[in-house]
Each structure stands twice: as C-alpha cells, then as structure tokens.
C-alpha cells in the first residue's frame, strides 16, 4: 500500500486531503510539529528541520505546502524536496499560490523551480484565494460588525473552495496521468466582495456588507491580530495584486482533474452557515 506524507495535515486543505486519500485506499502519514503523536503521525518541524529525515523514511509520495505566517517559503520547503530526492520518492505535489510564478525571485517560485529541476515526478498546484478565508481570517469583522473589511475596492476574485483543492491534490497523488505539470486552480465564477456579502447575508439571514479600507488600516489590523510584520506586509502586497485585478481569472482545471464543477460560493456559504449565524 502506498504511503503518502501530508504536510499541513491539520489545515483546510490538508484535513480534507487526508480523508480523500484514505478513501482511495492509501496509507496517510500526517506530519505535525507536535511531539505527542497519534499512530498515523510523524514529528516534523519545518522551521528547525527536526524530524526531517525520519519523517520521509518509507514514504512513497508527499504533499507539500508552506504554513501561513512565513514569507521565506523556500527556506522551509526546499530542504523537504532535497530529502524527498534523497529518499527516492515517486512523486511530490507542491501547493503554492496563483501568481507565484509571476516573479522568478519570489520565495514560492524558487521552491517551484527547485522541484521542477529536482528530477522527481511532480505537480505544482496554485490555488486562488480560498473561500474559507471568510470563515477564518476575515470572520472577526463579519461576526463583530457584520462587515468584510479589505483593501480591494471593486476587484473580483475567482475564489476556490479548499475542498476542491484537496480533491485535485488527491487525484494528482494517486495517478500519474498528469505528472510534471502545473495547474492554476480557481472557482467557476468571479465575484467582488459586495457580491460575496450579498450571498453571505442571504444564507445567514442577516445583513453583511463589504467595506473597502485603506491598506494602512488593514496592515494595522493584521499586526494587532499578532501576525509578524513581514508576513503582514506580504499579505498587504498580495491584496494589492487582488485589487489590481490579478485574481479575477478563471481556469478549467478543477473540473478537468476531478470530473466535476468547482463548488460554488453559494454552496460554500451554505455548508459553512454556522460561521455566519
């Protein structure tokens, strides 16, 4: 039975991916920075590299992503790809972000290039902004004031459900049909945040609105929430790209790779209704 190591197994994508891989009959090993381990977990600290070699022993394939809060993703992930090569893994599936390949000097792009040149079978998936941001990162304003506070004006985004990302990753980890290719992943529609607010309001049965705010105010909010300065500035930068229209593009890859249409924002809002209530 194939053993697949999942980095970020407790996140929005990783949790769903673990379930899907088990349904496909694979043995899943969940990486965790904790040392109190369940039977299906291995200790791996991406920052200190503690547990790196042992985590990859006996592994056939691996799913990689960088945890939130870090801007130098290359320093975290390139050593993992090196270990995957050392252990002769059959495949590496790397998740970065849509637009990561726009700048060859960006840390995420450095990881992509390193993987592409590693000689390992690989896939790179670049999802657009997650729908799940609205029930996590942006939820405080929605719950507290009934407002989505973001510095993005009228720009649209083809938001993607994390469950669709996981479905794509599961397909790529269990087949070789699409090896050595990269895919930008989006939802099937582009919405601005006023349209998002209308959908959330309808599902929640209460008024939720979007309020455009200056980037400086957003940065202050992020720092007040305890995010590191460099990561907060990184988020402001990519929100600026959103405002400029770079997140509006729609790709067909979710449907091509999974055989079904992406989850709509309306369906996402209904499935996560308890967060808006």
Coordinates of C-alpha atoms in Angstrom, one line a residue, residues 18-26:
X18 CA -6.2 13.1 4.3
X19 CA -9.8 11.9 4.2
X20 CA -9.8 11.6 0.4
X21 CA -6.6 9.7 0.3
X22 CA -7.8 7.2 2.9
X23 CA -11.0 6.8 0.8
X24 CA -8.7 5.9 -2.1
X25 CA -7.1 3.2 -0.1
X26 CA -3.8 4.9 0.6

